[in-house]
mmCIF file of C-alpha atoms in Angstrom:
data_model
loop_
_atom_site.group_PDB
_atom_site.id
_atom_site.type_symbol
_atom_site.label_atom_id
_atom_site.label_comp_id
_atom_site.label_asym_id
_atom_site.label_seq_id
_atom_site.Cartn_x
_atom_site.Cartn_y
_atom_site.Cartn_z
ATOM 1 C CA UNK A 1 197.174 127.089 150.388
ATOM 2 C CA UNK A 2 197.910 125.987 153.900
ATOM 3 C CA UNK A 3 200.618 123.208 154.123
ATOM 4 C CA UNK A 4 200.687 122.183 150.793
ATOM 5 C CA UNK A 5 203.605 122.710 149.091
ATOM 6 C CA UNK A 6 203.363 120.800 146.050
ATOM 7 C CA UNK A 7 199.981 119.157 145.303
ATOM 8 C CA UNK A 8 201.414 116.995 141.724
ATOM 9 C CA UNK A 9 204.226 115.248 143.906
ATOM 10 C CA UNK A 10 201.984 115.184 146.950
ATOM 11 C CA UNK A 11 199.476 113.207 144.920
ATOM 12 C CA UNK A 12 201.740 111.231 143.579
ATOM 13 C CA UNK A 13 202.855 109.730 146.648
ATOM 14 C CA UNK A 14 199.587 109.808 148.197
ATOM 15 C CA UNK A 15 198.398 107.482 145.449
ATOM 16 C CA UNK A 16 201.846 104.987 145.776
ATOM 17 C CA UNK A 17 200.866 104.498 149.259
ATOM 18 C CA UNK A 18 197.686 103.478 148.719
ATOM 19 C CA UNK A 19 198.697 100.981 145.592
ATOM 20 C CA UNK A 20 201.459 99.341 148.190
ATOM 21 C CA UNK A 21 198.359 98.666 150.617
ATOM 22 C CA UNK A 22 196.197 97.213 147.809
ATOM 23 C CA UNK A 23 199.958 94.640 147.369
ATOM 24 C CA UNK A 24 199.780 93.600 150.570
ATOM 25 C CA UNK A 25 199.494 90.134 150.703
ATOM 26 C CA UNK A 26 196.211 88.454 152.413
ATOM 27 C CA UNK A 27 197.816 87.260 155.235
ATOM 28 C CA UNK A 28 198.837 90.628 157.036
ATOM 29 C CA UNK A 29 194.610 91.042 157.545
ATOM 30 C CA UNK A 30 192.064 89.419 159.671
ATOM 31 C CA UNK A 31 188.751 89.633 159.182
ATOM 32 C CA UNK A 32 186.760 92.877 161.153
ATOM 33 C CA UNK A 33 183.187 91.623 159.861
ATOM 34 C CA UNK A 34 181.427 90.043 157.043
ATOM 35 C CA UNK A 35 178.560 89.967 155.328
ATOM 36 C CA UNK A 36 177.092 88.303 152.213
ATOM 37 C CA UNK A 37 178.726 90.593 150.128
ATOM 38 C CA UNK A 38 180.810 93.150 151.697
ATOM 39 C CA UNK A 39 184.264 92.094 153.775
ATOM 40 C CA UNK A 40 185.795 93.825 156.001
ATOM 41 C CA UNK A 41 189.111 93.493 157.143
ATOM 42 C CA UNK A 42 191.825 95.354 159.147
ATOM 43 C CA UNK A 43 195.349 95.544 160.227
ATOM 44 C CA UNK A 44 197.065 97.891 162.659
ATOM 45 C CA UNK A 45 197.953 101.018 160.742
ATOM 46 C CA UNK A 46 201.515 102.021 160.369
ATOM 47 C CA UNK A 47 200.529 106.049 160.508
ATOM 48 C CA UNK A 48 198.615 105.976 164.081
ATOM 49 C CA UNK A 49 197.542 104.320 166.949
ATOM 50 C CA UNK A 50 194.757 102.652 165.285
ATOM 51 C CA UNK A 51 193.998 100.171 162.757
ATOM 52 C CA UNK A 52 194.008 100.332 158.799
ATOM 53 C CA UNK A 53 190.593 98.742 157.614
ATOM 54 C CA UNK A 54 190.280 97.044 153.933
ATOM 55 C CA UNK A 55 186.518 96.521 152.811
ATOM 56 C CA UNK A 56 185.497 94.698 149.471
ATOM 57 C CA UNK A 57 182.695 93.805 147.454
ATOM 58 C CA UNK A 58 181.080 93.308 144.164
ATOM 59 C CA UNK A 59 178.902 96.525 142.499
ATOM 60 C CA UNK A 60 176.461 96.726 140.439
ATOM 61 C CA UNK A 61 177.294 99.071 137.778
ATOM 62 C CA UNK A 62 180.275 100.343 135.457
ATOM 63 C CA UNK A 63 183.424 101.993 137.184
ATOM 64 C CA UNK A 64 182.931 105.859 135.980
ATOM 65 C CA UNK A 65 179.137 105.889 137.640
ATOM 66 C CA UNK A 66 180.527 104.034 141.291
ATOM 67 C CA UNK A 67 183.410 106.575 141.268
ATOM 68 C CA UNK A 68 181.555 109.633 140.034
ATOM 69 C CA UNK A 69 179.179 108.718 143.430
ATOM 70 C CA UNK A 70 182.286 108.584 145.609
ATOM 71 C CA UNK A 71 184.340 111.483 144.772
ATOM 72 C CA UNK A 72 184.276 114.689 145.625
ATOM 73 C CA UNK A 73 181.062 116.368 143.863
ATOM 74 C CA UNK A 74 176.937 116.367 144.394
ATOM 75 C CA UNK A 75 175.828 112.971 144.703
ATOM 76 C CA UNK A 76 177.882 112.104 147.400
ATOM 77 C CA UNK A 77 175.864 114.076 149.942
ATOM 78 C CA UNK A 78 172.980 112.090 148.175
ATOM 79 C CA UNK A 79 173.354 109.065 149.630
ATOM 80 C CA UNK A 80 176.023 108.657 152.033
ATOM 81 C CA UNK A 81 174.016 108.971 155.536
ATOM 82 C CA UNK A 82 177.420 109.380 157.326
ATOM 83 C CA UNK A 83 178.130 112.874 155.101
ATOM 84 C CA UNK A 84 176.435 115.624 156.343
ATOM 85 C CA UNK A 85 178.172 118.559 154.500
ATOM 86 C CA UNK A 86 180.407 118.705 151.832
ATOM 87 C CA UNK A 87 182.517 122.020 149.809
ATOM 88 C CA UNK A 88 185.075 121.886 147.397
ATOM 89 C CA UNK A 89 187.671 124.496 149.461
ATOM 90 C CA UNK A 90 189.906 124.792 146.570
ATOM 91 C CA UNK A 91 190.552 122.967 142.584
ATOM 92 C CA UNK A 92 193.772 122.468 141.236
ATOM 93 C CA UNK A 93 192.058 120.321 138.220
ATOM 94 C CA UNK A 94 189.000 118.349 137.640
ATOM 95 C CA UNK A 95 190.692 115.487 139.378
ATOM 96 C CA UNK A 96 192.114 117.349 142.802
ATOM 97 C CA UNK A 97 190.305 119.241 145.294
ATOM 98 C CA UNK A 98 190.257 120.130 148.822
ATOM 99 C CA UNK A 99 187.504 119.500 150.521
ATOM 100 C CA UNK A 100 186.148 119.789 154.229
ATOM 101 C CA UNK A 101 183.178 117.817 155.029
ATOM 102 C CA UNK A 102 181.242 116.747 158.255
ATOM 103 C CA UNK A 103 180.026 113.547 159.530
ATOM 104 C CA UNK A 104 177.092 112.449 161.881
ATOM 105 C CA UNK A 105 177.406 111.259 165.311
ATOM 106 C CA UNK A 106 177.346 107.720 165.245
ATOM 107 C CA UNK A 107 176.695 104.642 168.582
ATOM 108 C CA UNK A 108 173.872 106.740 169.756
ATOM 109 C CA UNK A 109 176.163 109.903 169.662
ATOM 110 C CA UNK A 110 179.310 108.340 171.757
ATOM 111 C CA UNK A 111 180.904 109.868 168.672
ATOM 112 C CA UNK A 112 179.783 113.224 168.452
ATOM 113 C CA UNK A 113 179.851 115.041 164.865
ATOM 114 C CA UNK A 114 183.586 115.257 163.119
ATOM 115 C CA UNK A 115 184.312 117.371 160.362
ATOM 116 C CA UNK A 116 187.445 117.111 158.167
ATOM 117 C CA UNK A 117 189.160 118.534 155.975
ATOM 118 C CA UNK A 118 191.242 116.202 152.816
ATOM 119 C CA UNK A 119 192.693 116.752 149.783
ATOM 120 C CA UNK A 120 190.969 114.479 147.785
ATOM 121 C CA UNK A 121 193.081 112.842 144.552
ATOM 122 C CA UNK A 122 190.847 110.731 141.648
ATOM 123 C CA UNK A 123 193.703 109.098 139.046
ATOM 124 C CA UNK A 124 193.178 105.686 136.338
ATOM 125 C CA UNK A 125 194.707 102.266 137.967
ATOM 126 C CA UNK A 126 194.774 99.272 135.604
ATOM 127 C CA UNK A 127 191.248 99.160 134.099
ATOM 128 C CA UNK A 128 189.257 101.699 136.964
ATOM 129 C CA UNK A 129 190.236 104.169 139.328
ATOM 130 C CA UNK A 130 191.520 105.281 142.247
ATOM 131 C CA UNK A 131 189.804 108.157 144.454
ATOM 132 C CA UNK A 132 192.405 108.394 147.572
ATOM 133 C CA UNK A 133 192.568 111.480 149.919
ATOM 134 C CA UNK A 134 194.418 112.139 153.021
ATOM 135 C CA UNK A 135 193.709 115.090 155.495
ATOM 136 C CA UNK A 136 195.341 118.245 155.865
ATOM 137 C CA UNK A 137 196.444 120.450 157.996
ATOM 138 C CA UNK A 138 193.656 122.889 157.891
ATOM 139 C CA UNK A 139 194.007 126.592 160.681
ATOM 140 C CA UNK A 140 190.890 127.184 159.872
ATOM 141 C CA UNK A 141 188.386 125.189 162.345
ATOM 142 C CA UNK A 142 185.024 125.736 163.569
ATOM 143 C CA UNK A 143 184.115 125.111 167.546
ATOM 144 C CA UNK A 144 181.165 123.121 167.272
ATOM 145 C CA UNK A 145 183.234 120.071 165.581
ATOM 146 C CA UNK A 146 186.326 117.836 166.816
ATOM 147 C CA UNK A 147 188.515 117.883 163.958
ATOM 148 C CA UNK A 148 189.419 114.566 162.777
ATOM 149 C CA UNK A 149 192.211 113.360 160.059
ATOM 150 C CA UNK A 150 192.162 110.591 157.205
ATOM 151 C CA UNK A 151 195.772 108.885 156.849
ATOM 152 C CA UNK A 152 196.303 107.612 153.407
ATOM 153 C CA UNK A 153 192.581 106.383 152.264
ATOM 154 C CA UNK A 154 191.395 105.391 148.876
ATOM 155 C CA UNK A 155 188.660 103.221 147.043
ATOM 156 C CA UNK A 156 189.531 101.375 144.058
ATOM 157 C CA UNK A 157 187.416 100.426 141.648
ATOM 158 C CA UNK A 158 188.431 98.049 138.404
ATOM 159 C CA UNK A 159 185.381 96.189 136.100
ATOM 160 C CA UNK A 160 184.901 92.407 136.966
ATOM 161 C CA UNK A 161 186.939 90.372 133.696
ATOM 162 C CA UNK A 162 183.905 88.217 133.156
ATOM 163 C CA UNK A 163 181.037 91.057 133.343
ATOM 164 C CA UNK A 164 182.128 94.782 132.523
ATOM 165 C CA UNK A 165 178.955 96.066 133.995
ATOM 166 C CA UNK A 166 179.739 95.404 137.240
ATOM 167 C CA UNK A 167 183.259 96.029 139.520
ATOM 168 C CA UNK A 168 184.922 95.254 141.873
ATOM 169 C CA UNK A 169 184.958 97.749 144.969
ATOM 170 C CA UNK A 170 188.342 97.781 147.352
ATOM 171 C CA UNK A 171 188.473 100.473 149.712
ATOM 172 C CA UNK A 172 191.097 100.944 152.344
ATOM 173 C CA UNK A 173 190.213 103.797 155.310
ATOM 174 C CA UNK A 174 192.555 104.775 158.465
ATOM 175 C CA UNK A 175 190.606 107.701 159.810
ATOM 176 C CA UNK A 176 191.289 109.020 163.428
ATOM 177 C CA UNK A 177 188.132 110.283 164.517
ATOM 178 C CA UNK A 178 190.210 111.945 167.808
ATOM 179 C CA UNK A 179 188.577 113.284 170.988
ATOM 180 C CA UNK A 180 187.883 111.276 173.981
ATOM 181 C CA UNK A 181 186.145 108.053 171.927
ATOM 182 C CA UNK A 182 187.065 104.284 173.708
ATOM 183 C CA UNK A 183 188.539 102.707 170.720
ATOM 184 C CA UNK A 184 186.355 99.460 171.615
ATOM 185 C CA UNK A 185 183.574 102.304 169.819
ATOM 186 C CA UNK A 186 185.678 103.204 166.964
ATOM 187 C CA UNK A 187 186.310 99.364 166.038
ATOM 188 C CA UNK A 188 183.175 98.984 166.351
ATOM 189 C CA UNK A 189 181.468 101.967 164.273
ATOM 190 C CA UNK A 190 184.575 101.645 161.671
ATOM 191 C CA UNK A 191 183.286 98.408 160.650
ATOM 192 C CA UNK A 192 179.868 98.428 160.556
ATOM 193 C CA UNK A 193 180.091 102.193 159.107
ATOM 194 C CA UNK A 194 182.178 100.299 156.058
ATOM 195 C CA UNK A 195 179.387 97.808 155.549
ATOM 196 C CA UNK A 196 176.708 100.271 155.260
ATOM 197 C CA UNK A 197 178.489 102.403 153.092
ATOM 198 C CA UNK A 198 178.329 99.524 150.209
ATOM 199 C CA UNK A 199 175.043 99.029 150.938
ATOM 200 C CA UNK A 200 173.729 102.816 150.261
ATOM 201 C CA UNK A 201 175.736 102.787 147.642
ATOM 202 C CA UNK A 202 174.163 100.326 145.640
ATOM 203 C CA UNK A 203 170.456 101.527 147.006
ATOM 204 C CA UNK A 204 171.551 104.768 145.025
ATOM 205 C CA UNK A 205 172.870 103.206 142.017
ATOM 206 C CA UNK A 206 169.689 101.275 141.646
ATOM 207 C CA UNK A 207 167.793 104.453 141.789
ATOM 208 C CA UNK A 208 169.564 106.438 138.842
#
């Protein structure tokens, strides 16, 4: 295992991080974009040059089917249209993986193709879950991809009090997507990429 000492306390603190940016209070973020029901916010990220973004909306369906669709496992690469590969590297339980996946280029291929490789954490929070990850790493590279790296990112995902059969969707993402990329582009795909991944998601919910 490649820079990894200890994947129990390493999850651990991977998942405290991403509970203190679900506390943060409202006013620290400013709205990145908005739609009728997906908002996306963001802050400038304490981990890089770049920003931390928040998203959140309302889904359509129970918390074990939305998280089952988001972490690690076959029907990600379903219906995520950013996700164009995805392998489990290595399992240290049902819950904890590394994985390395790849992503498609994106503003007409001003970002080219990044793959990535995360160790990817899946723990109960209050009533839901939380699936975090956080990159790694990783010798192991392959030339026709820019490597990028996920700080501390997570989705959470607790039922609505007033109608179990739907939840509540936070997600929090700092990815830098590296190589020569004018962060004007990066804002501008982060966002937008955030708002479209609700939106597939509930297209694929709909369908099972």
């Amino acid at each position: 295992m490649e820079d990894l000492p200890d994947v129990a306390s390493f999850s651990t603190k991977l998942k405290n991080t991403l509970i203190l940016y679900h506390n943060m209070e409202d006013d620290k973020w400013r709205v990145a974009k908005k739609t009728k029901d997906v908002t996306v916010w963001r802050k400038p990220s304490e981990e890089f040059n770049g920003y931390l973004y928040k998203a959140q909306g309302v889904v359509d369906d129970v918390v074990n089917v939305i998280i089952d669709h988001i972490r690690p496992g076959p029907f990600r690469l379903d219906w995520d249209r950013l996700m164009t590969s995805l392998d489990i590297l290595k399992n240290f339980e049902e819950n904890c993986c590394v994985m390395r996946y790849t992503t498609a280029g994106q503003l007409w291929d001003i970002i080219a193709p990044r793959e990535f490789v995360d160790l990817s954490y899946t723990v109960g929070y209050k009533e839901g879950h939380l699936s975090c990850g956080v990159s790694l790493d990783w010798n192991e590279k392959r030339p026709e991809f820019v490597r990028g790296f996920n700080h501390p990112c997570g989705w959470f995902c607790v039922p609505l009090k007033d109608n179990p059969n739907q939840s509540l969707l936070t997600g929090y993402i700092q990815t830098d997507l590296r190589g020569m990329i004018p962060q004007s582009a990066v804002d501008t795909a982060m966002a937008s990429t955030l708002t479209n991944f609700y939106g597939d998601l509930r297209k694929s919910l709909q369908k099972a």
